[in-house]
Amino acid sequence: MIINRKFLLTRIILLTTLVTACGQSEQATPAAKPPTQQEVAEVTQQTPQPKPVQVTEDTRQTYQWYCSQCHGIKGKGDGINAKLLTVPPRNHTKAAYLETRTDEQLFEAIKFGGLSVGRAPCMPAWEHTLEEDAIHSLVRYIRELCDCEAL
Amino acid sequence: MKTLTTLILSGLLLSTPASAGVLEDKNCGSCHRLKAEETEKGFTGPDLHYAGNKFQPEWLKHFLNNPEVIRPAGFVTDPGFLPKTDLPPHISSSKEDANALAQELMDLKISAPTPVTSEPLSKGLRARIKYQFERTFGCISCHQSLNLAGKIRGGISGPSLVNAGNRLQADWVADWLKAPETYTAKRRMPRYKMEPDTLDQFTRFLMTLKKENIK
């Protein structure tokens, strides 16, 4: 766990030097800043254990309603905001990448936002919008989209 | 008793010459929800039944006479969030009509949000909230706003906030961030649970966004 946290922190620090914000970057963007206390605190939050869940019609609708704005209707990372973000929304049909992420990491990315797993802040946190069960089923749905499991 | 009231009411209605009002005359209700009683589904334009809570009257007058694009991807109702193509410009009304329409719109209210301050933020605080707007909360992923160089940037799935400070009422902005369900049952914006201080600062930050600052 300690190694894991260190790793995440390094990722965040690395990331802040690369990404300043989520809007299409401009030459005049301000200098990168280290993560705030709050961001670091988010990283060290307890990892919730995912449990087996089903993908239902509800899951698909939830994905379409909220996630497709960035990830696209079919999860290919081509939603209407996609071209306007500094970091492109992840393509949820790409097995090669998603195999390298655990279900817990995907769960945390959805619940606490991209920053919490060392990814870009352009991926918002859904913790106050979606129930945990809905998030677990979204993780399963993404596994369906990529037709892959964590290695 | 009831019939008496109805009689008096209909008498009152009949005695006002310009029928039910300009909004009705101009058929604005064919695209916009103007009454809370109407169902939320099926309109091709944004809800206006709380226009009096949401907009600044001067902005309304200006917009109705001289419309501008607020939602670059259109007012998307499609569940899969398909952007609209070849958007027709909003109908524009004469200055006179625009003023009358704005006045009627300002009477449409559904809530009484707690008054908040819209006092400008100090420079330091403004930089901090801007940082949170872009990073901690990722608002810019879905909303256009202005960067430090005064250029427009950001996502387009949410309404543009580039002119929020001229367009929206501070009280409404704070209420939207606190209790969005008061206005729309199902939203596409994530829900945030901001600390009261943060909420106050975000509201004041949004009120500093004005199109005069575009460079």
mmCIF file of C-alpha atoms in Angstrom, chain A residues 38 128, chain B residues 132 137 177-178 192-203:
data_model
loop_
_atom_site.group_PDB
_atom_site.id
_atom_site.type_symbol
_atom_site.label_atom_id
_atom_site.label_comp_id
_atom_site.label_asym_id
_atom_site.label_seq_id
_atom_site.Cartn_x
_atom_site.Cartn_y
_atom_site.Cartn_z
ATOM 1 C CA GLN A 38 -7.077 18.322 -0.824
ATOM 2 C CA HIS A 128 -22.220 12.703 -5.131
ATOM 3 C CA GLN B 132 -10.175 24.626 -8.622
ATOM 4 C CA PHE B 137 -13.624 20.115 -9.840
ATOM 5 C CA LEU B 177 -24.583 24.574 -7.139
ATOM 6 C CA LYS B 178 -26.258 23.703 -3.837
ATOM 7 C CA TYR B 192 -20.967 18.645 -5.992
ATOM 8 C CA LYS B 193 -21.073 18.950 -2.250
ATOM 9 C CA MET B 194 -19.102 22.113 -1.693
ATOM 10 C CA GLU B 195 -18.271 23.552 1.693
ATOM 11 C CA PRO B 196 -20.243 26.792 2.264
ATOM 12 C CA ASP B 197 -17.064 28.874 1.854
ATOM 13 C CA THR B 198 -16.132 27.190 -1.408
ATOM 14 C CA LEU B 199 -19.668 27.583 -2.709
ATOM 15 C CA ASP B 200 -19.604 31.266 -1.902
ATOM 16 C CA GLN B 201 -16.244 31.718 -3.610
ATOM 17 C CA PHE B 202 -17.293 29.733 -6.685
ATOM 18 C CA THR B 203 -20.371 31.894 -7.059
#
